[in-house]
Coordinates of C-alpha atoms in Angstrom, one line a residue:
X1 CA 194.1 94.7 103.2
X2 CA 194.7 92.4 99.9
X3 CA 190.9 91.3 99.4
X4 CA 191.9 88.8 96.9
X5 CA 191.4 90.6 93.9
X6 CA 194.5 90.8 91.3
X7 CA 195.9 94.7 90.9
X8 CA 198.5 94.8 88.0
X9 CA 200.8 92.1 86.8
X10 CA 201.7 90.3 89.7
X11 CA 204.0 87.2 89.3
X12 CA 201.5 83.8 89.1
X13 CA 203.8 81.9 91.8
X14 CA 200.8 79.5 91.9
X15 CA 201.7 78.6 88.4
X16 CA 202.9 75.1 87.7
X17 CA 206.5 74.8 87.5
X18 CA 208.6 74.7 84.8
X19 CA 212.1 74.4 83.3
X20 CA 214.5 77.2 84.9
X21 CA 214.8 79.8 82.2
X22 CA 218.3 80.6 81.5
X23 CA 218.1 84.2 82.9
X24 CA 217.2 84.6 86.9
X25 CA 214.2 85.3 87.5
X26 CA 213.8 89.2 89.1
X27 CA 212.0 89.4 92.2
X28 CA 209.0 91.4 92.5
X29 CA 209.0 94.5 94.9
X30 CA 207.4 93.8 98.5
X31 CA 204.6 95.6 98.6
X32 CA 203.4 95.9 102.5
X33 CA 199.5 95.9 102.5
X34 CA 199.5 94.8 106.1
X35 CA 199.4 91.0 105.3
X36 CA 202.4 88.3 105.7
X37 CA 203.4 86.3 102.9
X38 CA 203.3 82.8 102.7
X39 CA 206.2 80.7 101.5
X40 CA 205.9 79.5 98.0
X41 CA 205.4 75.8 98.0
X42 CA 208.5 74.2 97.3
X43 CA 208.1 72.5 93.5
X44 CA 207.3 68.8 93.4
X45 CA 209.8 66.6 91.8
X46 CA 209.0 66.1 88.2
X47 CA 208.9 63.3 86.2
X48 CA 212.1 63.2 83.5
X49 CA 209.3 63.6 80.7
X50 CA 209.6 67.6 82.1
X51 CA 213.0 68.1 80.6
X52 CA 211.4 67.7 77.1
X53 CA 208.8 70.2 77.3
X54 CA 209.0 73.5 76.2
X55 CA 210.7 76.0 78.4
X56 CA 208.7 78.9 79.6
X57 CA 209.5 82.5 79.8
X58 CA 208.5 84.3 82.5
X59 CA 207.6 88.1 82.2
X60 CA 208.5 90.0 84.6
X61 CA 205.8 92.6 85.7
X62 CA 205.6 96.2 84.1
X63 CA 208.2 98.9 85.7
X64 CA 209.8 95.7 87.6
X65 CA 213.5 96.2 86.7
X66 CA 215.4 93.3 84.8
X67 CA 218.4 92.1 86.2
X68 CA 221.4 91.7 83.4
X69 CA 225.1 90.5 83.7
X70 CA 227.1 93.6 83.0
X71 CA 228.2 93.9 79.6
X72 CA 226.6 90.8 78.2
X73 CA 223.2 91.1 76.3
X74 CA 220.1 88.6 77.1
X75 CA 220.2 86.5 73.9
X76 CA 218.0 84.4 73.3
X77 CA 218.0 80.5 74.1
X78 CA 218.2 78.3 71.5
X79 CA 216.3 75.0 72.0
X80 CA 217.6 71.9 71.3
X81 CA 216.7 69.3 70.7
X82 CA 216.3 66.1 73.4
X83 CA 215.7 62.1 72.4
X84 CA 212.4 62.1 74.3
X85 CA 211.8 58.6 75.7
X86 CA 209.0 56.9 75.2
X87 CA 205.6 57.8 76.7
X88 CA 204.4 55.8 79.9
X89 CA 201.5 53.9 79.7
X90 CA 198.7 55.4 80.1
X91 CA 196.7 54.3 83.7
X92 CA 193.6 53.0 83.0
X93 CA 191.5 54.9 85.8
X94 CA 192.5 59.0 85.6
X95 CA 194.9 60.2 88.3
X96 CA 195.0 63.6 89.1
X97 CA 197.2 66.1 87.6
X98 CA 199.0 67.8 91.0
X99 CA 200.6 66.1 94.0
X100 CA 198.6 67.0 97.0
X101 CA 199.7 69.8 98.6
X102 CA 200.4 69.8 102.2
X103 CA 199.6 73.8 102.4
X104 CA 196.4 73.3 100.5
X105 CA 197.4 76.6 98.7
X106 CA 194.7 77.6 96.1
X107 CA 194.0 75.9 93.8
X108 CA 195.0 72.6 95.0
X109 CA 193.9 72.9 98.3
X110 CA 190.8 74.7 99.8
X111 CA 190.7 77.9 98.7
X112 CA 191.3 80.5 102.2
X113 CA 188.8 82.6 103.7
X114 CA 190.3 85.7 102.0
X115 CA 189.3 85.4 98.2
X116 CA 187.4 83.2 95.9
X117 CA 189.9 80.4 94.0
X118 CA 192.1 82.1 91.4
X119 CA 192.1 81.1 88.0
X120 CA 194.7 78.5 86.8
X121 CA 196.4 78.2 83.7
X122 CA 195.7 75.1 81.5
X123 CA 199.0 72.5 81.8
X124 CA 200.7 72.7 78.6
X125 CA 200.9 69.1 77.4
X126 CA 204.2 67.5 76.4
X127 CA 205.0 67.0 73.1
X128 CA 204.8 64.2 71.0
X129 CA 207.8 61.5 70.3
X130 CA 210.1 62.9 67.5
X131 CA 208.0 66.6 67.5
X132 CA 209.6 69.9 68.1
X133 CA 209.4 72.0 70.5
X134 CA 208.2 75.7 70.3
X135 CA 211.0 78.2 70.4
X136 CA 210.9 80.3 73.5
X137 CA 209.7 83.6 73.3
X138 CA 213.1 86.0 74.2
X139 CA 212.5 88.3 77.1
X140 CA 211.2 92.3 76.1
X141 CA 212.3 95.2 77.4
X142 CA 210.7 96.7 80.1
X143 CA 207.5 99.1 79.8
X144 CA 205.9 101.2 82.3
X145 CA 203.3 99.9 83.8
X146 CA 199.7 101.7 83.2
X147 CA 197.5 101.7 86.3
X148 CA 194.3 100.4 85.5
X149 CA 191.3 101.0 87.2
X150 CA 189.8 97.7 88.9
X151 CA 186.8 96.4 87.0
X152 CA 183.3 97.8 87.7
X153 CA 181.2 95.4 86.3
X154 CA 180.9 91.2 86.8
X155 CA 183.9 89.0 87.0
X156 CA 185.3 88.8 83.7
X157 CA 185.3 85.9 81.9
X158 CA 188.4 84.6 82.9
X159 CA 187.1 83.1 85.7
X160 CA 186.1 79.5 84.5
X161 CA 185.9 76.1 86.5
X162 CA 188.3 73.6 86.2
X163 CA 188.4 69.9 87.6
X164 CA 191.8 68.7 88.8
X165 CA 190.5 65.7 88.8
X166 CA 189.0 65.7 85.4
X167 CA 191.1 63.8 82.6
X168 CA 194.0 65.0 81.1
X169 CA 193.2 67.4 78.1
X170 CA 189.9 68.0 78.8
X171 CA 188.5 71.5 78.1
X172 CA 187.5 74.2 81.3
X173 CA 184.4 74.8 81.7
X174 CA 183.5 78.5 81.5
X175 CA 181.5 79.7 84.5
X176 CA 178.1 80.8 85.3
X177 CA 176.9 83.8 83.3
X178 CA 177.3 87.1 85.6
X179 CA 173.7 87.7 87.4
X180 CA 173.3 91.3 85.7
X181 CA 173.6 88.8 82.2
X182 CA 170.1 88.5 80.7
X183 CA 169.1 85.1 79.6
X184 CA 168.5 83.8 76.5
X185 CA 165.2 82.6 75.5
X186 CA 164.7 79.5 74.8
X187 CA 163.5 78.5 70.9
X188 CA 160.9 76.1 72.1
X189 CA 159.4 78.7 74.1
X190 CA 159.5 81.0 71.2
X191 CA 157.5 78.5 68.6
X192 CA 155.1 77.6 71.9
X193 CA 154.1 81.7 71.7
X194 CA 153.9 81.6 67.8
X195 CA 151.3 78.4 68.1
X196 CA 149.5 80.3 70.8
X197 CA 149.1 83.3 68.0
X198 CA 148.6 81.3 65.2
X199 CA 145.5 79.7 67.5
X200 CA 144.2 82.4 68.4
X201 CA 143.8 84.9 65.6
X202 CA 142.8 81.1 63.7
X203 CA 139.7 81.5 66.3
X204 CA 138.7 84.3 65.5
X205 CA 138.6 85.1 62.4
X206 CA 136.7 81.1 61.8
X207 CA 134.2 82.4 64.4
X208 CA 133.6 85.8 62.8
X209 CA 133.3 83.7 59.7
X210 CA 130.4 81.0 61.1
X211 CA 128.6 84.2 62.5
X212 CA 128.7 85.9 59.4
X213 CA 127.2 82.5 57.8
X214 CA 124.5 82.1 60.2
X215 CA 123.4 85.6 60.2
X216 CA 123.1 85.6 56.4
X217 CA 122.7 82.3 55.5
X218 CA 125.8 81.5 54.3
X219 CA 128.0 83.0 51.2
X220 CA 126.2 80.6 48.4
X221 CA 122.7 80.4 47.2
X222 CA 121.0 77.8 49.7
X223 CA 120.2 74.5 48.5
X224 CA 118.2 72.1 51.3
X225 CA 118.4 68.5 51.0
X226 CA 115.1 67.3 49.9
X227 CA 114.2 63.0 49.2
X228 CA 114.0 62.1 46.1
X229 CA 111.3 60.6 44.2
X230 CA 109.5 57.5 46.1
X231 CA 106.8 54.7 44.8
X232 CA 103.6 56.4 45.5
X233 CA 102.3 53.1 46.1
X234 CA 100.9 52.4 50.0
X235 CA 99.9 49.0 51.5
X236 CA 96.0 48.1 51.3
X237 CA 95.2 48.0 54.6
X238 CA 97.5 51.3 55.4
X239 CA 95.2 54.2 56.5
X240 CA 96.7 55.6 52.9
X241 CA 95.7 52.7 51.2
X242 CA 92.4 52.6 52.7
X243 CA 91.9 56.0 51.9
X244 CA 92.6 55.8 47.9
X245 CA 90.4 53.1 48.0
X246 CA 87.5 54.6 49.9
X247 CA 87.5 58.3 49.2
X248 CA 85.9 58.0 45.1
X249 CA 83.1 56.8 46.7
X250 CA 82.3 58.8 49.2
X251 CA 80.2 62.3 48.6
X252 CA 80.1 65.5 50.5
X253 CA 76.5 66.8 50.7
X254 CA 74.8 70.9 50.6
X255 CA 71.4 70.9 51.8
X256 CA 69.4 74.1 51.5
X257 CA 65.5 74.3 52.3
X258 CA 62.9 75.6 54.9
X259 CA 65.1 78.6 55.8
X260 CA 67.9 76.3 56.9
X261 CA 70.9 74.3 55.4
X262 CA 73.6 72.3 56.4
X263 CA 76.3 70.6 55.0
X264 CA 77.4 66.3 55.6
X265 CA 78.6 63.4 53.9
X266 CA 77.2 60.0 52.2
X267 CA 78.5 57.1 50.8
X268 CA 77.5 55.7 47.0
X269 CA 75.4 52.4 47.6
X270 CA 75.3 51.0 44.1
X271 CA 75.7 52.0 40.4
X272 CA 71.7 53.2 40.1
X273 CA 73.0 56.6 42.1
X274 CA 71.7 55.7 45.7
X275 CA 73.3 57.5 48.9
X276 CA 73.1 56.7 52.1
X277 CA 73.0 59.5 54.7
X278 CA 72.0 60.8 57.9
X279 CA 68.5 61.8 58.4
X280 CA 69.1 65.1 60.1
X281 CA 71.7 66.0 57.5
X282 CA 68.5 66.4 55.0
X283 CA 65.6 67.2 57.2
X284 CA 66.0 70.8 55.8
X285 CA 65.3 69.2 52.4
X286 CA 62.6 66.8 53.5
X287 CA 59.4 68.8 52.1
X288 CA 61.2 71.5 49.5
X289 CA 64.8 72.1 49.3
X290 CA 67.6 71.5 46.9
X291 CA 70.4 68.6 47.6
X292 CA 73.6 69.0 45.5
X293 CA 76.3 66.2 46.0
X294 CA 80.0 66.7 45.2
X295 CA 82.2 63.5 44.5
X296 CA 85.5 63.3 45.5
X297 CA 86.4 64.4 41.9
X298 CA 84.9 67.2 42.0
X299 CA 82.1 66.7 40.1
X300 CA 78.6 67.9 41.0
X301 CA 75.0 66.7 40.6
X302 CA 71.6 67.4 42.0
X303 CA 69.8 64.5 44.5
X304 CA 66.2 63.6 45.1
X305 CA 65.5 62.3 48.4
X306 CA 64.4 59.0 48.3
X307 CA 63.2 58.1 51.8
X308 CA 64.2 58.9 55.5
X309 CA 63.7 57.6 58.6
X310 CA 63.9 59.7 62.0
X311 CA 64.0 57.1 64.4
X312 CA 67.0 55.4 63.1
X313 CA 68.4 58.9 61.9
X314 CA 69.3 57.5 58.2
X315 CA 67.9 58.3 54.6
X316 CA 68.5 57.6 51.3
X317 CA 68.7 60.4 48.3
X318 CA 69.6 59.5 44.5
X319 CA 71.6 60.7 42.2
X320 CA 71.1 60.6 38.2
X321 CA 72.6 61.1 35.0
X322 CA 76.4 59.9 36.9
X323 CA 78.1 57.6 35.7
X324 CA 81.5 55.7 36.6
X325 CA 79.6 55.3 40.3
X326 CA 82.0 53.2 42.4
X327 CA 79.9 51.7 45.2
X328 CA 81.4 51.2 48.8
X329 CA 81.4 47.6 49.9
X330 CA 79.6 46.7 53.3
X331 CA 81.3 45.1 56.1
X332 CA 79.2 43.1 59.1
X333 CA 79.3 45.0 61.9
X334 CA 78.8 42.0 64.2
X335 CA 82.9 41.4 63.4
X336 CA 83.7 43.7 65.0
X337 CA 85.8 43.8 67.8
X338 CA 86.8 46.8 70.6
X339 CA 90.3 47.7 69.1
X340 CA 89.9 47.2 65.8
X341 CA 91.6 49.9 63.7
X342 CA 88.9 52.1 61.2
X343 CA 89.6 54.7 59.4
X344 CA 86.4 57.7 59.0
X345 CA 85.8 59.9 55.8
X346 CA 83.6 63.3 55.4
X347 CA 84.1 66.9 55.0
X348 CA 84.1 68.1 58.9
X349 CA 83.2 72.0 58.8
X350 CA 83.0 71.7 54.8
X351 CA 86.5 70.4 54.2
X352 CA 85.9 67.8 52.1
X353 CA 87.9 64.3 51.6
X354 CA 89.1 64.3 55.0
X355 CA 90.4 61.1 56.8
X356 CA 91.0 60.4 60.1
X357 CA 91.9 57.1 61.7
X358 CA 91.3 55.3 65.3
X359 CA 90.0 52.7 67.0
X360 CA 86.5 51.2 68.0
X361 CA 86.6 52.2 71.3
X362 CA 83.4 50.6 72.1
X363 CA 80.4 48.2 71.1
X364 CA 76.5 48.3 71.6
X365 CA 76.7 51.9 72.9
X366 CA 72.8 52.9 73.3
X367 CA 72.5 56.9 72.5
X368 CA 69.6 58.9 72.0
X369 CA 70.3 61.9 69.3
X370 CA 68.4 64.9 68.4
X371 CA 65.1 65.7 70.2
X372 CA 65.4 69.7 68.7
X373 CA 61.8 69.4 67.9
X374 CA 60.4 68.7 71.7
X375 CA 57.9 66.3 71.0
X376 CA 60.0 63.6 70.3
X377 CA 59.3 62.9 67.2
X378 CA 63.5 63.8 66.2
X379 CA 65.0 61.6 68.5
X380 CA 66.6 58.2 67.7
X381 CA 67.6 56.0 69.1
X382 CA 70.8 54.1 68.5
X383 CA 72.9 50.7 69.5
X384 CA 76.1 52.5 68.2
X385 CA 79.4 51.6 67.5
X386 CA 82.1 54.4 69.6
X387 CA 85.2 55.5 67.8
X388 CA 88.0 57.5 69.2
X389 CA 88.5 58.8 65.4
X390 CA 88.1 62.5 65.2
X391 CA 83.9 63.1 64.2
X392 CA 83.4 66.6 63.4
X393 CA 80.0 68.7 62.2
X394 CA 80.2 68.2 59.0
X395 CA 81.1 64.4 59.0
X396 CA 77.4 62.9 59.7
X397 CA 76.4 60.2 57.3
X398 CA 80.1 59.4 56.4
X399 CA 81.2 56.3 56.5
X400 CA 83.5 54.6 59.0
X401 CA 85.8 51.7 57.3
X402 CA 87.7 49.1 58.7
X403 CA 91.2 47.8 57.5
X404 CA 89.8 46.6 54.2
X405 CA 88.1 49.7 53.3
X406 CA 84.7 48.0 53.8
X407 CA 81.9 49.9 55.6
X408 CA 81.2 48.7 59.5
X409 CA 79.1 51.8 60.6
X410 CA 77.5 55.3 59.5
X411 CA 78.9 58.2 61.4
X412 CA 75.8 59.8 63.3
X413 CA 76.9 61.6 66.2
X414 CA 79.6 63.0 68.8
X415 CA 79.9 63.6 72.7
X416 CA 80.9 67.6 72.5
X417 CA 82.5 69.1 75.8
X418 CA 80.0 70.5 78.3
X419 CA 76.8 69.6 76.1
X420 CA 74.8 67.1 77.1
X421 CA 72.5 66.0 73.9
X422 CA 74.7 64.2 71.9
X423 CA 73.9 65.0 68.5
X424 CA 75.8 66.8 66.3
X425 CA 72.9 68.9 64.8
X426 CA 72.8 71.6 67.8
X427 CA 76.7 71.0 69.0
X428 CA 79.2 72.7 67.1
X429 CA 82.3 72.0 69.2
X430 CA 85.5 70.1 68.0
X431 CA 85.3 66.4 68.9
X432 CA 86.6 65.2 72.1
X433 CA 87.4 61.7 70.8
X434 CA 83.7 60.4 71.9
X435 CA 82.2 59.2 68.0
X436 CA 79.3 57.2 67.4
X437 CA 78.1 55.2 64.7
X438 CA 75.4 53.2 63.3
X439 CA 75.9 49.5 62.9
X440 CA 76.6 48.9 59.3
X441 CA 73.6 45.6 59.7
X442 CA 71.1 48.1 60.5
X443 CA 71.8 50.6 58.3
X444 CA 71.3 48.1 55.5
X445 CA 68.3 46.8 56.7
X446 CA 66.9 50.9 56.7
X447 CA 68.2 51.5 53.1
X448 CA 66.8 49.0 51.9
X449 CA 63.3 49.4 53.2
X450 CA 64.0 53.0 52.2
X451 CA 64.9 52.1 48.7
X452 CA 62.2 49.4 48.3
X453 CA 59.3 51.1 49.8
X454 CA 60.1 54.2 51.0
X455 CA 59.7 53.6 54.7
X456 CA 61.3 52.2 57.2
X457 CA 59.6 49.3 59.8
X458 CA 60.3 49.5 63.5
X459 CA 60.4 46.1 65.7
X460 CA 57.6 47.1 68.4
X461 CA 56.6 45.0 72.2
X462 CA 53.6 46.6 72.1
X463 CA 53.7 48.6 75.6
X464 CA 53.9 52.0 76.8
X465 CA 56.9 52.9 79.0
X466 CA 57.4 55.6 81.9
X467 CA 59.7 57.4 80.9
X468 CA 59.8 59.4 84.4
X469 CA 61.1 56.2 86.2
X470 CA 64.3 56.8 88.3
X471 CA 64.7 53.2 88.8
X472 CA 67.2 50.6 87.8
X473 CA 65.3 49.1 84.5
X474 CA 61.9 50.1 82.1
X475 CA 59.1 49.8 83.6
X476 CA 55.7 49.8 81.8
X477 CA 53.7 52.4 82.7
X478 CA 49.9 52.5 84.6
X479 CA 48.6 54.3 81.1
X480 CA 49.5 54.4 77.9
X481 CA 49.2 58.3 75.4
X482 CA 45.7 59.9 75.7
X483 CA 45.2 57.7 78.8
X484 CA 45.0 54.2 76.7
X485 CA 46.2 51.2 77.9
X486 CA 49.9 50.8 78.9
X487 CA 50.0 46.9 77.3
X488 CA 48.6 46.9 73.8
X489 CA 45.5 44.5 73.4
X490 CA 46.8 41.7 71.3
X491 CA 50.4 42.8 71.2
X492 CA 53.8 40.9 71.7
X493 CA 53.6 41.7 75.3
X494 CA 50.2 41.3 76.0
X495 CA 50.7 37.7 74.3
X496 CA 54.1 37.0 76.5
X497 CA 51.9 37.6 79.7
X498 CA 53.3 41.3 80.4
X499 CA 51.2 43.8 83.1
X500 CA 51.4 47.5 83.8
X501 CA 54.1 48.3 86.2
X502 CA 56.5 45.2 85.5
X503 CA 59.9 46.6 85.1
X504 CA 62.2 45.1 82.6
X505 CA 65.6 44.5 83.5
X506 CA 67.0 42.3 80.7
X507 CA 67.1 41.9 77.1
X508 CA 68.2 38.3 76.0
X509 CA 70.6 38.4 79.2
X510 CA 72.0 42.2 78.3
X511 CA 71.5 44.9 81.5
X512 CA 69.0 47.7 80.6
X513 CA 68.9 50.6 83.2
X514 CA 66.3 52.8 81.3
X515 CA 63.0 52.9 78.8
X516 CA 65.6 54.6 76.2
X517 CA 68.2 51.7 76.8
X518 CA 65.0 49.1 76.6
X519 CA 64.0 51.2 72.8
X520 CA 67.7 50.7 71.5
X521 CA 68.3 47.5 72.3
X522 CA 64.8 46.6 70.6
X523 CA 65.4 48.6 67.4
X524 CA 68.5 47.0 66.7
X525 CA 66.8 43.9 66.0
X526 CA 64.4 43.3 62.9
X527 CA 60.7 42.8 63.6
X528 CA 60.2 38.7 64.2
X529 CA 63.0 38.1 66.0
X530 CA 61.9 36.3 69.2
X531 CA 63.2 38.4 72.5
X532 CA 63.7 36.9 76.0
X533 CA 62.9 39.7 78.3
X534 CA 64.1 39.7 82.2
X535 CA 61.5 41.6 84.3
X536 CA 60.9 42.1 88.4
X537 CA 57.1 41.9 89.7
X538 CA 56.1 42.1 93.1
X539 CA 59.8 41.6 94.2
X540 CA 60.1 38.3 92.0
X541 CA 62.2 38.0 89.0
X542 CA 60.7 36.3 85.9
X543 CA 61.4 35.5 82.3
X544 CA 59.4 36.1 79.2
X545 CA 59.8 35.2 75.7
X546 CA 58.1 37.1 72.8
X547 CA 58.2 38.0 69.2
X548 CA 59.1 41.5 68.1
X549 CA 55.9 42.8 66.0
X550 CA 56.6 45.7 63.4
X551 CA 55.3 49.3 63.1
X552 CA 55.4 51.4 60.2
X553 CA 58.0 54.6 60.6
X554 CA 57.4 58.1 59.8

């Protein structure tokens, strides 16, 4: 059974019609594959424009036999030459180029269930007005046909798609590449791969670079950014400013005597080489010992102690044969408010010149210091001022400064974690942000009795308290020492109307809870300032006035 497919030269009776050659055309041999023949579709009637076109030879199949007239040879046809009339106008919408085909043989119609559409031969265009005509192509003799094997492979290329309907001289369209074709790749896609490459191998070779930097710091010699050179100048009241202007005036202290020594810090009082200090910072020095001060300069010079007072834990030494002293300026310590910004100077564990800065943290703080001896004849007693600027061993008798480098209180002692005494002299743990220090107004009053006479005067009431009393308040005790009287004959209190066994609960309207509260609140006035003392007797509460008398210190 035909399946379509072409085998030899077989006449194209599809083909379009055309001018009747001059010689008959040979019919081709029946071949019987078992299928009828249809009847070739009987040509449409052409315009009179066909007679100008150029007549086409048709070649008969190899090994089909050419008919000839007998005795006459197949010349060839000469063309001549027709008046073409003018071309029609052209329709402005295209028109298709075949008159429909009542068989709807391929390829006008719908190709048959037997083969795929054949390929059709472009329609040879008629010639111009006034052109010639190609000469025919005269007929060639006969060969033998060559069986050829049918095609193994894809469709050939013949096969292309063409539009009937399409306009008139428009190209075919060749078909879709065979599906054992590869297919081509596509440029973009190419240059998309290349940028993926370039990318990558970019990466890494600029990460193995940055490793390679940070590993060994980089392929130059380093060079850090550093500021450049800055005024050295600082605001007055900045803690550098207060510094500068306190620190040539403030003196770090060795002590040696007695078996012991210590090291603090003083403060220069005036040009005549006085220095103001904590007692227990020279009590190893008090009988026979050496001092040596060192100014902030570094310069060095021996000290004489000049006086010392145990009760208010201050003394005095002196310094000679200095000169260019720079005394610290005083500041009144009743200015001074909780908050206020101070700045404190010494040599904590020997380092001299250092400075740390704070806050008064507190006001009229009573503390009781030392007491190493154990017949309290060490222990003093202090209104103090409390800091939260770092106090160290080492920074007792330094001063503590406010904003205008002025002197507000004499640092004397800390609060160390888990001891209970107070004092610096048997603590030596860190601070804990717990400092205390003398009111500047009673450390001048001290120096200068210290300077002046040598001792120092204590404001006395003239009774003996009991210490043992658990009790809210002092309370004056049933005997005095060595079983005296309590109430001194004569005295403040004794004059004010005081008795054995009152108990004091006031001072000029401040709360007192204890005999060593009642002492500090007393020694931080002078002696002959009147008092008006708050006391409980049988139940009732009553006030009494007196004035402080005076007792010579040790």
């Amino acid at each position: 059974m035909n399946d379509g497919k072409p085998t030899g030269q077989k006449p194209k009776w599809w083909s379009r019609p055309t001018s009747t050659p001059s010689a008959p055309i040979p019919e081709p041999p029946a071949v019987d594959e078992g299928d009828f023949t249809l009847a070739a579709p009987a040509a449409p009637d052409a315009p009179d424009v066909r007679e100008a076109r150029t007549p086409e030879v048709v070649v008969p199949p190899a090994g089909a036999p050419v008919e000839a007239v007998a005795g006459e040879a197949v010349a060839p046809v000469e063309a001549v030459p027709v008046e073409a009339p003018a071309p029609a106008p052209v329709p402005a919408q295209p028109q298709p180029l075949h008159e429909p085909d009542e068989y709807r043989t391929p390829p006008y119609g719908g190709p048959g269930p037997w083969a795929p559409a054949p390929p059709v031969q472009r329609p040879v265009a008629a010639p111009a007005h006034g052109s010639v005509p190609p000469q025919p192509v005269p007929p060639q003799a006969p060969q033998q046909a060559v069986p050829q094997a049918a095609p193994a492979g894809p469709a050939p290329a013949q096969w292309v798609q063409y539009d009937p309907w399409g306009a008139p001289g428009a190209p075919l369209i060749l078909g879709a590449e065979p599906s054992g074709a590869k297919p081509r790749r596509s440029r973009r896609g190419l240059a998309l791969a290349g940028a993926l490459v370039f990318a990558l191998v970019t990466g890494v070779l600029g990460g193995a670079v940055g490793a390679y930097v940070e590993r060994n710091g980089g392929i130059t010699t380093v060079e850090l950014p550093q500021a450049g050179p800055e005024d050295s100048g600082r605001a007055p009241d900045s803690v550098a400013g207060i510094a500068a202007s306190a620190l040539p005036s403030v003196v770090t202290l060795h002590v040696s005597g007695g078996g012991a020594s210590g090291t603090g810090t003083g403060f220069v009082l005036d040009t005549q080489g006085h220095i103001l200090t904590n007692n227990h910072v020279v009590d190893a020095a008090a009988s026979s010992g050496d001092i040596s001060v060192t100014f902030s300069s570094g310069e060095t010079a021996s000290a004489k102690l000049v006086g010392k007072d145990s009760g208010y834990d201050l003394a005095v030494v002196r310094v000679t044969g200095v000169s260019n002293l720079k005394p610290l300026p005083l500041g009144n310590s009743d200015n001074v408010r909780v908050g206020d910004p101070v700045v404190a100077i010494g040599a904590p564990f020997d380092l001299q010149n250092t400075v740390t800065s704070g806050i008064i943290s507190a006001k009229e703080r009573p503390i009781t210091a030392g007491g190493e001896k154990g017949d309290g004849s060490d222990v003093s007693y202090v209104d103090a001022l409390q800091t939260d600027a770092p106090i160290n061993p080492g920074n007792s008798g330094g001063p503590l400064v406010d904003s205008k480098a002025r002197v507000i209180g004499i640092n004397s002692a800390i609060r160390a974690a888990g001891d209970g005494s107070g004092g610096e002299g048997g603590a030596q743990s860190g601070s804990i942000g717990l400092g205390f220090a003398i009111p500047i107004n009673q450390g001048k009053r001290v120096a200068e009795e210290l300077i002046n006479t040598g001792k120092a005067t204590h404001p006395v009431i003239g009774v003996s308290l009991d210490m043992q009393f658990n009790g809210d308040g002092a309370r004056v005790g049933e005997k005095g020492k060595d079983g005296s009287a309590s109430v001194t004959p004569g005295g403040p209190a004794a004059k004010a109307g005081i008795r054995p066994g009152d108990v004091i609960t006031k001072v000029d309207g401040q709360r007192v809870h204890s005999g060593e509260e009642l002492i500090v609140k007393i020694r931080a006035h002078r002696p002959g300032d009147r008092l008006e003392l708050t006391l409980v007797r049988g139940g009732k509460e009553q006030t009494k006035t007196l004035t402080l008398g005076s007792s010579q210190g040790d």
